[in-house]
Each structure stands twice: as structure tokens, then as C-alpha cells.
Short mmCIF file of C-alpha atoms and ligand atoms in Angstrom, two decimals:
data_model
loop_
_atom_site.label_atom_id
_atom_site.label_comp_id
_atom_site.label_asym_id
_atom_site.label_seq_id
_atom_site.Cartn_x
_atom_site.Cartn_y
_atom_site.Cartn_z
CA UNK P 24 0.27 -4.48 -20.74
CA UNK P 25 -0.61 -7.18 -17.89
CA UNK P 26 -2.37 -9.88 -17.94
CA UNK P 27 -6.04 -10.00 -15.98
CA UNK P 28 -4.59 -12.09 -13.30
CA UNK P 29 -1.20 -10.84 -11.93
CA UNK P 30 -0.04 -6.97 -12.81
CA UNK P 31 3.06 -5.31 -13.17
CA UNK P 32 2.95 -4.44 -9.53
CA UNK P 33 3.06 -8.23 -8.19
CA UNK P 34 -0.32 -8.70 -7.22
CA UNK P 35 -2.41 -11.54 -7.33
CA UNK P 36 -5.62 -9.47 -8.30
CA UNK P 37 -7.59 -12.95 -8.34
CA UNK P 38 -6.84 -13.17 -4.91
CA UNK P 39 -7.72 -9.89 -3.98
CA UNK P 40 -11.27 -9.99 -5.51
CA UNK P 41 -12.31 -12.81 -3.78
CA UNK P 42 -11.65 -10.73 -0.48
CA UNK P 43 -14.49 -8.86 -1.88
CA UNK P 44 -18.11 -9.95 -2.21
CA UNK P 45 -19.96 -7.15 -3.89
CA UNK P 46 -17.56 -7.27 -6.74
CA UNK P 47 -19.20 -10.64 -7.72
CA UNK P 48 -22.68 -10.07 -9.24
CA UNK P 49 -23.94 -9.52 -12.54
CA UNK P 50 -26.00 -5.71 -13.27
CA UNK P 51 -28.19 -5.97 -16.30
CA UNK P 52 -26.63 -9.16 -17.11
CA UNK P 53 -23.40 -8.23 -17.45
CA UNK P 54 -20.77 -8.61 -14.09
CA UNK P 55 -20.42 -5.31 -12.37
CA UNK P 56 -17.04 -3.62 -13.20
CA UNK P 57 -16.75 -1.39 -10.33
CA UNK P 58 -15.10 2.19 -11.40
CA UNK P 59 -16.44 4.23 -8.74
CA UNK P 60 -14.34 4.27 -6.10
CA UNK P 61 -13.34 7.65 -5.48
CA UNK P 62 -17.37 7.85 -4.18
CA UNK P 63 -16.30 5.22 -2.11
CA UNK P 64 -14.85 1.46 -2.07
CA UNK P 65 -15.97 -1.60 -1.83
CA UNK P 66 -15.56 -4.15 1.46
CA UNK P 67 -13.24 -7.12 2.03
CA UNK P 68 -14.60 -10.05 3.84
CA UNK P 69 -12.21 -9.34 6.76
CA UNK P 70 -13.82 -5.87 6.98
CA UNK P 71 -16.99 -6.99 7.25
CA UNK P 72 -16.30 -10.00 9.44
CA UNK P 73 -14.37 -7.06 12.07
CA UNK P 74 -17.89 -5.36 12.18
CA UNK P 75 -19.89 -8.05 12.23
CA UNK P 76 -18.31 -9.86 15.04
CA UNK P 77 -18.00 -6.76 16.73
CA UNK P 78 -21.92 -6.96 16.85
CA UNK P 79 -22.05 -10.70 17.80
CA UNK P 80 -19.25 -10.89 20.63
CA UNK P 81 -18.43 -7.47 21.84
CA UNK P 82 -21.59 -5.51 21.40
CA UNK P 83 -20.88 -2.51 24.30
CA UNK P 84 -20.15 1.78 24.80
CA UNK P 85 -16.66 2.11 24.77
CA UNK P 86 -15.03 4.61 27.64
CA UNK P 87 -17.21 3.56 30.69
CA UNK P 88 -18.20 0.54 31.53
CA UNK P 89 -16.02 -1.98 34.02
CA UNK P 90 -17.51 -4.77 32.39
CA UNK P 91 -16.05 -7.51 30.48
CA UNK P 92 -17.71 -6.19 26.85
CA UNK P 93 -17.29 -2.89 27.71
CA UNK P 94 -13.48 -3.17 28.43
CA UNK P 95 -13.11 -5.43 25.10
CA UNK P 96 -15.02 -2.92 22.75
CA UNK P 97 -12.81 0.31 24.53
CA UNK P 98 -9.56 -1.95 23.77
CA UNK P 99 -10.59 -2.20 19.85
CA UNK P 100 -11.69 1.10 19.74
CA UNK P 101 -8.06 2.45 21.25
CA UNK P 102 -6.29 0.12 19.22
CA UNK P 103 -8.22 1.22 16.22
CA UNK P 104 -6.56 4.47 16.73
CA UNK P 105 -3.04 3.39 16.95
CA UNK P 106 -3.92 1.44 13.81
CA UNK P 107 -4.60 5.03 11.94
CA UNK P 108 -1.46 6.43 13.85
CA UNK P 109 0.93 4.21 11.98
CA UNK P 110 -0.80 4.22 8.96
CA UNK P 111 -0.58 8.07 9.14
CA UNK P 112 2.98 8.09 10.26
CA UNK P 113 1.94 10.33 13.28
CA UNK P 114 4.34 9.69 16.63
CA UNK P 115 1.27 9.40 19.15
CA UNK P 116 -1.99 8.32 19.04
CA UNK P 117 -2.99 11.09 20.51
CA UNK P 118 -2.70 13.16 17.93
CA UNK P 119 -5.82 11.01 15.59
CA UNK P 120 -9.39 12.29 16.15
CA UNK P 121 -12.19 10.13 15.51
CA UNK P 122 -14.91 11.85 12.83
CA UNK P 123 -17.57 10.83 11.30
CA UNK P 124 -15.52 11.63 7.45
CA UNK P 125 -13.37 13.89 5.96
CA UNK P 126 -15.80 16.56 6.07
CA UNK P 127 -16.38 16.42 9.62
CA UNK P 128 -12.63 16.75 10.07
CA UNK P 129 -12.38 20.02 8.16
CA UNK P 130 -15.57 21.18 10.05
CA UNK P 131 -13.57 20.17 13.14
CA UNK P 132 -10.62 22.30 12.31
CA UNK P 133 -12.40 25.77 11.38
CA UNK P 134 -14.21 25.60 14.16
CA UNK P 135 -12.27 24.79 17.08
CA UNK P 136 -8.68 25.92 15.38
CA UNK P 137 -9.40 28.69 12.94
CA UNK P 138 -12.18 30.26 14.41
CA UNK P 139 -11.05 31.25 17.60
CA UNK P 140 -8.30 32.86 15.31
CA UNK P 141 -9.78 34.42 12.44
CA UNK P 142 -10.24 38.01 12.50
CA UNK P 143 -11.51 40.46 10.45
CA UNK P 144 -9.45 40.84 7.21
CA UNK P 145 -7.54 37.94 8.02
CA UNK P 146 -7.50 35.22 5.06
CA UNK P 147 -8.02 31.37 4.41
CA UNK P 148 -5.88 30.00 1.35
CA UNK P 149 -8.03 27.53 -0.32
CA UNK P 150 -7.19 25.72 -4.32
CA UNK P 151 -9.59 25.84 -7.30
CA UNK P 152 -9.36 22.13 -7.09
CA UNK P 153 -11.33 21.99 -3.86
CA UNK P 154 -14.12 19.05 -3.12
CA UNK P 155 -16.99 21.33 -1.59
CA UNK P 156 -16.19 19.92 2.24
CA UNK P 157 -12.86 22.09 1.90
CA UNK P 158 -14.95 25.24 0.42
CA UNK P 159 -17.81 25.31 2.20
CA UNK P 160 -16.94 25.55 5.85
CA UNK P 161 -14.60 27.85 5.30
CA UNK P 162 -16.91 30.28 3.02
CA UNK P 163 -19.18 30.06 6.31
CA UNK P 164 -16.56 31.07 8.42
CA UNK P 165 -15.22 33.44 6.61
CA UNK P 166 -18.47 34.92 6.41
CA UNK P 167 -18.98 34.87 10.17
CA UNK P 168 -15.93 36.59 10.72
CA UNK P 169 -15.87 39.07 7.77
CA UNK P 170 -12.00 37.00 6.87
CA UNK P 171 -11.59 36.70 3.26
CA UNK P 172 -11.58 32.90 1.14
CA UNK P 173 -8.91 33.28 -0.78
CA UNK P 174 -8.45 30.64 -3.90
CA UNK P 175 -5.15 29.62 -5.70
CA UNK P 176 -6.05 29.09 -9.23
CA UNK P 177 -4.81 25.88 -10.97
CA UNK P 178 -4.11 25.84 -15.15
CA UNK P 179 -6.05 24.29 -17.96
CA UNK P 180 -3.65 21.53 -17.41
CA UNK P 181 -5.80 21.07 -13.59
CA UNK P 182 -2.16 21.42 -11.75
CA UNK P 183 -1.84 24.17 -9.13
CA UNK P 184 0.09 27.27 -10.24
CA UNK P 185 2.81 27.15 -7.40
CA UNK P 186 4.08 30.49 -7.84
CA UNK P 187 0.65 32.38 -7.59
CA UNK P 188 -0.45 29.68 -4.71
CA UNK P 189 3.16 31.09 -2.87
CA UNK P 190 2.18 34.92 -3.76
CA UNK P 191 -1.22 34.32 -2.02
CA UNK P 192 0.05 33.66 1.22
CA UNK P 193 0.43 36.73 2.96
CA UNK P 194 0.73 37.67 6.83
CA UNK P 195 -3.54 37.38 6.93
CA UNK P 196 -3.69 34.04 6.09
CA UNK P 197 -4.63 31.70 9.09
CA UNK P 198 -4.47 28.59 7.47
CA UNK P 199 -3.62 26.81 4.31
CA UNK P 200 -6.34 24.12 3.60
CA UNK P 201 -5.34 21.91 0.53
CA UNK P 202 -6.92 18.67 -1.34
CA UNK P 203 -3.87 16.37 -1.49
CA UNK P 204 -5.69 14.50 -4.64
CA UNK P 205 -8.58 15.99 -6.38
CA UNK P 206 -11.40 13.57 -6.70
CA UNK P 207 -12.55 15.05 -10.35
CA UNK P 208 -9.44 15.59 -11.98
CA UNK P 209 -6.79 12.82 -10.36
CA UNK P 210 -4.39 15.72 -10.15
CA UNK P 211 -1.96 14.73 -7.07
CA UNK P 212 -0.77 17.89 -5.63
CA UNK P 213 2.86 18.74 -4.51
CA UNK P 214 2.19 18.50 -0.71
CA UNK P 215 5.19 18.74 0.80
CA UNK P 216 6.32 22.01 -1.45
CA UNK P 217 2.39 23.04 -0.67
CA UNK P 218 3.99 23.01 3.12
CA UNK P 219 7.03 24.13 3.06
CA UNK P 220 6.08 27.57 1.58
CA UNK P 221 3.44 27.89 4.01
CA UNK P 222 5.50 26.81 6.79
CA UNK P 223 8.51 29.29 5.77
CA UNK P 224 5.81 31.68 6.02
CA UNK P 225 4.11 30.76 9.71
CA UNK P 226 1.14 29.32 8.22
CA UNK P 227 -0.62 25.93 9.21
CA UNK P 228 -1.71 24.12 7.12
CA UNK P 229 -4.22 21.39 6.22
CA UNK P 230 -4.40 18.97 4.19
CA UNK P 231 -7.37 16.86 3.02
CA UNK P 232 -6.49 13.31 2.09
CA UNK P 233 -9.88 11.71 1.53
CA UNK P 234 -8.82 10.34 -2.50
CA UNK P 235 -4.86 10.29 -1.40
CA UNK P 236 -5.09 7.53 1.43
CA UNK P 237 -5.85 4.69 -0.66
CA UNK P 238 -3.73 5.34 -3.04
CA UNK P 239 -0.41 6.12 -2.25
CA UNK P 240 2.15 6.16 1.22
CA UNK P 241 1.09 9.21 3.45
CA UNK P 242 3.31 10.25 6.35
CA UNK P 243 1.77 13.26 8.37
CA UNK P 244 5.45 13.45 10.43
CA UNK P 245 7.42 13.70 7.15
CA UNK P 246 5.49 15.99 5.53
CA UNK P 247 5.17 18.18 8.57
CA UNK P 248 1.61 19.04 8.05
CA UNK P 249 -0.62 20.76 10.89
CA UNK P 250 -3.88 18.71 10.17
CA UNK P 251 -4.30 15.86 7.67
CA UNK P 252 -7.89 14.49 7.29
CA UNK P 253 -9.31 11.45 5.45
CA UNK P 254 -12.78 8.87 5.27
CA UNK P 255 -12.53 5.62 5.98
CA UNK P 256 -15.12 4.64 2.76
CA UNK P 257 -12.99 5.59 0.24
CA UNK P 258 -9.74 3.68 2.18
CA UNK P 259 -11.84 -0.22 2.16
CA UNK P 260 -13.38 0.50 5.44
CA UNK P 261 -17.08 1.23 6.62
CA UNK P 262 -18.78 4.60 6.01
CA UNK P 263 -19.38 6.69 8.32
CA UNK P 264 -16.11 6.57 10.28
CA UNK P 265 -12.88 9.67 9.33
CA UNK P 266 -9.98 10.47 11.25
CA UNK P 267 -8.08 13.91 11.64
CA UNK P 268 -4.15 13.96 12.48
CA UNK P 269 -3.39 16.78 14.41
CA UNK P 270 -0.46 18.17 15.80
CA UNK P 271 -0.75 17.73 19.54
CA UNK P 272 -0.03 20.92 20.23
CA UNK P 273 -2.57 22.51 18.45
CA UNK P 274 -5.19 20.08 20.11
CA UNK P 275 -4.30 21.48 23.46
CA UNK P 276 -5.21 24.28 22.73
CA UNK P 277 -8.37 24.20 20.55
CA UNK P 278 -11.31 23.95 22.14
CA UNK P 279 -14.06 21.45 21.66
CA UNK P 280 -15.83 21.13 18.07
CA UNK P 281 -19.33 19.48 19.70
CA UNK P 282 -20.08 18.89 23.05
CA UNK P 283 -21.68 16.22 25.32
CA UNK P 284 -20.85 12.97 27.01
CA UNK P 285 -17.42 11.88 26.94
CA UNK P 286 -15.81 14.91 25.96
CA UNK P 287 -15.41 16.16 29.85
CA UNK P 288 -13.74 15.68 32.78
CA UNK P 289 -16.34 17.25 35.42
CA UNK P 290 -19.42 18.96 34.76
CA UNK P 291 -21.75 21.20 37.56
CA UNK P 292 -24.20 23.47 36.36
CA UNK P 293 -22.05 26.29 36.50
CA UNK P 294 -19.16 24.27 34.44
CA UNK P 295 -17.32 21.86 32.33
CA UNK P 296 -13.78 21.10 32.40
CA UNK P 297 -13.23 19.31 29.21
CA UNK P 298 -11.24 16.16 28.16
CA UNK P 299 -7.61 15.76 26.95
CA UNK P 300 -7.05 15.60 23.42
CA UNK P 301 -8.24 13.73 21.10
CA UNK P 302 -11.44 12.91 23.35
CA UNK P 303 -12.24 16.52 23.78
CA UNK P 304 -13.26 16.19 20.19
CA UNK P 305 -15.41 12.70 20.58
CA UNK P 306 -18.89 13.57 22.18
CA UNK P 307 -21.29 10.55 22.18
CA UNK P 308 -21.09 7.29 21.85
CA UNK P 309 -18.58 7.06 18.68
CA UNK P 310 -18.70 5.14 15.52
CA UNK P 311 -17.13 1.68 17.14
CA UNK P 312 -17.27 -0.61 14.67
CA UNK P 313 -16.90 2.02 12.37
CA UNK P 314 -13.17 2.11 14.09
CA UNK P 315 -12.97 -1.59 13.90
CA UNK P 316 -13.76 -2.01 10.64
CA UNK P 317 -11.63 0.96 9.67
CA UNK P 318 -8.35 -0.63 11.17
CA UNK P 319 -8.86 -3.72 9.73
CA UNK P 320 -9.15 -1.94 6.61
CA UNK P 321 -5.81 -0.34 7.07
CA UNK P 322 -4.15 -3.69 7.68
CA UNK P 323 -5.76 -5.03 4.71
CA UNK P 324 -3.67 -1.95 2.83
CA UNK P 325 -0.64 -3.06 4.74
CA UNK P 326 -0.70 -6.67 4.07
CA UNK P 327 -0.88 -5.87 -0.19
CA UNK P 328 1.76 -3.01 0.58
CA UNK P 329 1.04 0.64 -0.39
CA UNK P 330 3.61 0.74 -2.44
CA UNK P 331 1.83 -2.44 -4.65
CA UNK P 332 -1.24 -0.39 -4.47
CA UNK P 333 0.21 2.14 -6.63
CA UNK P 334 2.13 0.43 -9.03
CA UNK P 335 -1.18 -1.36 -9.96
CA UNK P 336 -3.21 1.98 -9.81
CA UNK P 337 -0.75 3.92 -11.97
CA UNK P 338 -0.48 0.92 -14.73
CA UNK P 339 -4.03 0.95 -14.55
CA UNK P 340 -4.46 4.48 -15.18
CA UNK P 341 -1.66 4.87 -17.55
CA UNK P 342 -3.57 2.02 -19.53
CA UNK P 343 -6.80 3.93 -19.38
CA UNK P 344 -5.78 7.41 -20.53
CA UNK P 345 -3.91 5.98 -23.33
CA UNK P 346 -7.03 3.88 -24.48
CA UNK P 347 -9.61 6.12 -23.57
CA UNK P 348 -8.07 8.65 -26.01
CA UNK P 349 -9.18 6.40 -28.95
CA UNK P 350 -12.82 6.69 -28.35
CA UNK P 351 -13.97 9.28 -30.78
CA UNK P 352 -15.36 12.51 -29.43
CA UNK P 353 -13.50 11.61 -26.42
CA UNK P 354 -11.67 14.47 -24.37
CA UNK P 355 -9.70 14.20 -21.08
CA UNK P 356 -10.00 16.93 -18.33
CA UNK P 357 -7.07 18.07 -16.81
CA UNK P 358 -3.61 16.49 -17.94
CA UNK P 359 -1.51 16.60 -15.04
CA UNK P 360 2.03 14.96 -15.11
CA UNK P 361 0.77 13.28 -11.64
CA UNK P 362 -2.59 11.47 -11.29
CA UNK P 363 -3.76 9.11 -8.91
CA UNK P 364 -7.22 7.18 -8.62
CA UNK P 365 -10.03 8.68 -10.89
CA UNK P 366 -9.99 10.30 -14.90
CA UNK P 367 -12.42 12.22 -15.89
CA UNK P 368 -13.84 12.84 -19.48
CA UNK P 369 -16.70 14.00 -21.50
CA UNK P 370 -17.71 12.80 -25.04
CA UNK P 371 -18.50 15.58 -27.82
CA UNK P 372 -22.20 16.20 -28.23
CA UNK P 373 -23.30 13.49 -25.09
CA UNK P 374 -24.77 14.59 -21.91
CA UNK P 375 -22.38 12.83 -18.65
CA UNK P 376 -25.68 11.60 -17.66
CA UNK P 377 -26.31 9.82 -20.68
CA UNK P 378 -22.84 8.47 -21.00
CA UNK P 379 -23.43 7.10 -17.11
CA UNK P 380 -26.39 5.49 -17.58
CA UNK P 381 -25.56 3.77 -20.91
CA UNK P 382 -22.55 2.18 -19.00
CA UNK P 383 -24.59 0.96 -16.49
CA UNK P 384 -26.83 -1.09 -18.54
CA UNK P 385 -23.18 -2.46 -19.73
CA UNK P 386 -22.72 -2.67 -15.61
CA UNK P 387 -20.08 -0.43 -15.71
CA UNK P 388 -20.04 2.09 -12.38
CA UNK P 389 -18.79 5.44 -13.30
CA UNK P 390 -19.89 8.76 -11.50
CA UNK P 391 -21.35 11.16 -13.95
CA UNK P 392 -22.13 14.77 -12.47
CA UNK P 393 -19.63 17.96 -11.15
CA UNK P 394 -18.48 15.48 -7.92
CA UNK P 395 -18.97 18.25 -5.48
CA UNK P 396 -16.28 20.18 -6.94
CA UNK P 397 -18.58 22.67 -9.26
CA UNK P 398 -15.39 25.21 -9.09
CA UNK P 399 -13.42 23.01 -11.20
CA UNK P 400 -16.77 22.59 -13.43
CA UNK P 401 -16.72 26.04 -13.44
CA UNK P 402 -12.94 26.34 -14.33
CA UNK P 403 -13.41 24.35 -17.30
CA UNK P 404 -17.07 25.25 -19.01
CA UNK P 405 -18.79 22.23 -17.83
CA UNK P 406 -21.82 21.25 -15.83
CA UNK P 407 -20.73 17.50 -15.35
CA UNK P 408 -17.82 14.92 -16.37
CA UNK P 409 -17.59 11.22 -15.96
CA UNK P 410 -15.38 10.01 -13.70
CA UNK P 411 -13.35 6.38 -14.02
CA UNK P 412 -11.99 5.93 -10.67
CA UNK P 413 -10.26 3.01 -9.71
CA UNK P 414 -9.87 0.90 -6.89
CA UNK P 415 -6.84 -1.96 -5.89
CA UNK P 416 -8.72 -4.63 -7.09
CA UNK P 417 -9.78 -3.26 -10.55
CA UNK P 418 -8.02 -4.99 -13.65
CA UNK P 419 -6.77 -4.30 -17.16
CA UNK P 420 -10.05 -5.73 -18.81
CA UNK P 421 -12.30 -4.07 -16.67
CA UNK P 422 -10.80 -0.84 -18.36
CA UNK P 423 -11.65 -2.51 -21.79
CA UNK P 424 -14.97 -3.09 -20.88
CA UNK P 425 -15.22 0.67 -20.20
CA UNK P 426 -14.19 1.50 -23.52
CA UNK P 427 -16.31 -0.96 -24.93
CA UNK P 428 -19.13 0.78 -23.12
CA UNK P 429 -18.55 4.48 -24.95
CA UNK P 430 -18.05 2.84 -28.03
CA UNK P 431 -21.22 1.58 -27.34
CA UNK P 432 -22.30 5.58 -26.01
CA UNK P 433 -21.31 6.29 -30.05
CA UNK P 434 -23.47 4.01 -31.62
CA UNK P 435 -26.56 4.89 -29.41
CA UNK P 436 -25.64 8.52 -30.03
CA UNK P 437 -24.83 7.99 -33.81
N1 7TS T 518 -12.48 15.63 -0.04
C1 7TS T 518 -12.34 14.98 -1.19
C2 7TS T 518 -11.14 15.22 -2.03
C3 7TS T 518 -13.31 14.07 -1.57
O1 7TS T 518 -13.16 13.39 -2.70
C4 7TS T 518 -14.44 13.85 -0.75
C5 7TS T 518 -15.55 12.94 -1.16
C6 7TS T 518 -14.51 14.55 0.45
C7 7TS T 518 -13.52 15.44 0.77
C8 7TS T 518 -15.62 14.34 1.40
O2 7TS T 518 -15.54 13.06 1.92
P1 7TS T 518 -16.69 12.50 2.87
O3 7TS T 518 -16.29 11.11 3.15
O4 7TS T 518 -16.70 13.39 4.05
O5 7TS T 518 -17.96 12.60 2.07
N2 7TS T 518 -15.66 12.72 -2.54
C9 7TS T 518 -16.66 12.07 -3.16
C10 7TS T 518 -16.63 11.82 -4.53
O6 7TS T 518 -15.72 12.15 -5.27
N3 7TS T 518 -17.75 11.17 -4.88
O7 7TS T 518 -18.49 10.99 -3.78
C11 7TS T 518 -17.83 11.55 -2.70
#
């Protein structure tokens, strides 16, 4: 085990704490230990300096004005995007659509990709694993269009079964959409083998990366994906600001997702010729600092190294599951051979709720509840879990305190 100051992976978690403010209160008299991050991160200093001088030097639309600010903001905003290409791996900036999140993004892709494509009969190959923003759209649209959801069941274990995920793609389905890591269970699923069958079988797919992006190296080119999708919140950067890879050629064709200003080329009363890729799908006046913020956010990744991320994350977790066992009444869900980010848990006899708010007079942040993901819930008997995600700048003793905190659960509980 590591010591609170430097871990296994390197890094000088001191340092890295002081890059973030929030992480230095007290809640109920106790200092916050932060284990929700898989709802979504906290900010560095040079995150919030990005948007805030954004604000007090460069305040402007991006995209249309010949002004001095105007030029300055559209020049952050584009580079913003080549940020997020090379962080994604992707070979041309044109290929990374601004959204509001990762559940804009999927929204984006059934309706201007699948949609136009979906036909009566045909099929949409989703996991039991699914976060409701990869369910829900495509239940509407499926609906719409009398297609047929399709689910690939995962074990008691909360891993994917490969071989009935493979049988389940047949000549209907129009597209594969997958969570790369689960947020409730931590269960990191085999992507590229996830792609390959589909591929072999003509099928795009998807791939939403919203708990995967902070946590480990993704590369859209490698893993040949169609569409990858992820929120800048959970990633260290402001809410409110997502980006969708595509594959350029399937944003040439697709037509646009919402319409409006900046999405066209020319516009008379009897029509629109739209945009080129990616700002066909940007109507409005975007998120800018959002973008700002969100490529300084990258960087910040960079600078630490992925790689260092993950080394901490996994000692973290390993750390966690093994001490977490020793609670009493305590019982994992899901034991998947690859985990990333979040554990969750419930305690014999104790409601999640209870377990939650216990912790947080303790000011320990966990999510308690079914983390939009009610199918795995449902999978597994439950109405809620807690959930113990962690973040890069969590440490060793702020997973003690969280088992100091359900020891605590016990004794209130008897
Ligand atoms: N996909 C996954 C796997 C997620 O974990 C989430 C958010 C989303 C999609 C949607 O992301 P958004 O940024 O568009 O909201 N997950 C969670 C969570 O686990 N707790 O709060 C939000």
C-alpha cells in the first residue's frame, strides 16, 4: 500500500489537490472526501482560470464577428476542438462535434445517423449495462420506426456475455451502441472485440465513453469505432460542454440533429443549404467557455499522463475492494476481472439511502440510488447501490475514511 502523499503510479497527489479548490473544505466538520466522481469531477484552478478569463478578456460569439474579441474567442473555440481531436486520437478535427454531454451526443447520432436508416424490423444492439442516455433514445426511436431494441445480457459477474452479444447481431441491426465503462458497476468493456465483431459484420458502431475518458487512454482511430461520445464534467472540465467523434464520412452524410444559426450556408424562405461537418451539427451560439475550459481540462490529463491516471485509479480501487470486503454485511455488485472508476455495494439489512446520508455527516460523497442505469438494478434485485467512484486526486486514506464511515453505518444500524 502507498503512502497518502506519492502512489505507486508516481504522482505527487499533494500537488494535484492543491490544483483543486473545492476539495479543501470541511462538511459537518469533517474535510470532504470526494468519492463521487463518476456524477461528475471536481475543477482545477487552471480550469477555472480558462473560463474565467475567457469572461474577463475575450467575452464574444464565436463564428461571425471581424472583430478583435470575436476572432480571439473563434480561435479558442477551434483550438478547443483540436484539443479533443488528439486527446481522442481522431486524424481531423473535423470529425469532433461540439454537444452539450454525452447524452446529447447519442441523441445526435439516432437522429441524424440511425434514423434516416432504421426501418421497420430493423434492430439496435444495445448492453444490459446501459446508463439510460444509451437506452432511452433509442427505445424512442425504435418506437417511431416500429425497429426492435435489442439488449445483450451481461452475467451475475456484470461482464458482457461476448458470445450471445456476437449472436445478436444479425443483418437488421443498424447500429451497435455500447457503454465503454459502466458508471454503476466499473465493469470496463472489451471495446475493441465489441468492434471488431460488429465491424466483420457491417455494423457501426457506437461507443459511449462518458466514465472511460478520465480514466484510461482512448484512441477512436485505433479502435476503429464509428461514433465515440463523452462529457466534459466527468473528464475535470465544466458541465455542460460533450463532444462526439465521428467518422467523417458518416457526417457528410447525416443530416442536421437541430437547426438554426450557424448550422447553414444560405437560407431563403424556400431553403437552407446547410454547413459542412461538424458545424452542421452546432446551431446557436455554442458552449464557449464550456470548450475552453474543456481543453484545458484535457491538457491538465496530459500533463499527469493517462497512463499515471490509471495506475493511481487501479491501486486505488484494488485497495478499496479488498478493504471494503471487511465491512460486515458488506456485498460487492458485479466482480468483473476489469474495473475502472466507481464500486458499487450495498450493506445487508441498510437502505443505500441511509448508508449515503450517514457518510455524509462523516463528509464522505458517495452516490446512493440506481445511477440511471435501473436495468442493471433490475438485473440484480435491487432498487439502489452506493457507488465509491474515484477521481485522480483521491488517496489511500480517503478510502479508509470510507470504511470508517460504514463501520460507522453498523453501529447506527446495530
Ligand atoms: N453514459 C454514462 C456511462 C454515464 O455514466 C453518464 C452519466 C452518461 C452517459 C450521461 O452523461 P451526461 O453528462 O450526458 O449526463 N452518469 C452519471 C452518473 O453515473 N451519475 O450522474 C451522472
Amino acid at each position: 500500500m502507498s503512502d497518502s502523499t506519492t502512489t505507486s503510479g508516481g504522482l505527487d497527489i499533494e500537488k494535484i489537490r492543491a490544483d483543486f479548490p473545492a476539495l479543501h473544505q470541511d462538511i459537518h466538520g469533517h474535510p470532504l472526501v470526494y468519492l463521487d466522481n463518476a456524477a461528475t469531477t471536481q475543477k482545477p484552478w487552471a480550469v477555472i482560470d480558462a473560463v474565467r478569463s475567457f469572461y474577463e478578456n475575450d467575452c464574444s460569439n464565436v463564428h461571425r464577428g471581424v472583430h478583435a474579441l470575436s476572432q480571439r474567442a473563434t480561435v479558442a473555440f477551434e483550438s478547443s476542438r483540436t484539443a479533443i481531436k488528439a486527446f481522442l486520437g481522431a486524424r481531423d478535427s473535423r470529425e469532433i462535434i461540439f454537444t452539450r454531454s454525452t447524452t446529447e451526443a447519442i441523441n445526435l447520432v439516432a437522429h441524424s445517423f440511425v434514423r434516416p436508416r432504421l426501418k421497420p424490423g430493423d434492430e439496435v444492439l444495445i448492453t444490459e449495462m446501459e446508463h439510460h442516455s444509451n437506452i432511452v433514445p433509442w427505445q424512442l426511436l425504435c418506437d417511431e420506426k416500429d425497429a426492435v431494441l435489442r439488449v445483450a445480457p451481461m452475467g451475475d459477474d456484470g461482464k458482457l456475455i461476448l458470445e450471445q452479444f456476437e449472436e445478436m447481431i444479425s443483418e437488421r441491426t443498424r447500429i451497435v451502441s455500447v457503454v465503454h465503462v459502466s458508471n454503476a458497476l466499473g465493469t470496463v468493456n472489451p471495446v475493441e472485440e465489441i468492434i471488431r465483431l460488429a465491424r466483420d459484420k457491417g455494423v457501426p458502431v457506437l461507443i459511449d465513453g462518458a466514465q472511460a475518458v478520465p480514466h484510461m487512454k482512448v484512441d477512436v482511430s485505433a479502435l476503429d469505432c464509428d461514433f465515440y461520445a463523452f462529457s466534459s464534467h466527468k473528464a475535470y472540465g465544466p458541465t455542460g460542454i460533450g463532444a462526439l467523434y465521428g467518422k467523417r464520412q458518416h457526417l457528410l452524410e447525416m443530416t442536421p440533429y437541430q437547426s438554426g444559426g450557424d448550422m447553414i450556408l444560405s437560407v431563403t424562405f424556400d431553403r437552407t443549404t446547410f454547413n459542412e461537418p461538424p458545424h452542421r451539427f452546432e446551431a446557436g451560439t455554442p458552449n464557449i467557455e464550456g470548450a475552453i475550459g474543456l481543453a484545458k481540462a484535457l491538457q491538465y490529463i496530459e500533463t499527469i499522463g493517462i497512463d499515471t491516471v490509471q495506475a493511481h485509479e487501479r491501486s486505488l480501487l484494488a485497495h478499496a475492494t479488498e478493504a471494503i470486503l471487511e465491512v460486515p454485511g458488506v456485498r460487492l455488485i458485479g466482480a468483473p476481472q476489469h474495473r475502472a472508476g466507481a464500486l458499487s455495494f450495498v450493506m445487508e439489512g441498510i437502505h443505500p439511502h441511509d448508508i449515503g446520508t450517514i457518510l455524509d455527516q462523516e463528509g464522505v460523497a458517495v452516490r446512493a440510488g440506481h445511477h440511471c442505469a435501473q436495468p442493471i438494478m433490475q438485473h440484480y434485485h435491487l432498487s439502489a447501490t452506493v457507488r465509491a467512484s474515484f477521481g485522480l486526486y483521491n488517496r489511500v486514506d480517503e478510502i479508509d475514511a470510507l470504511i470508517k464511515g460504514l463501520h460507522s453505518v453498523r453501529e447506527v444500524f446495530g
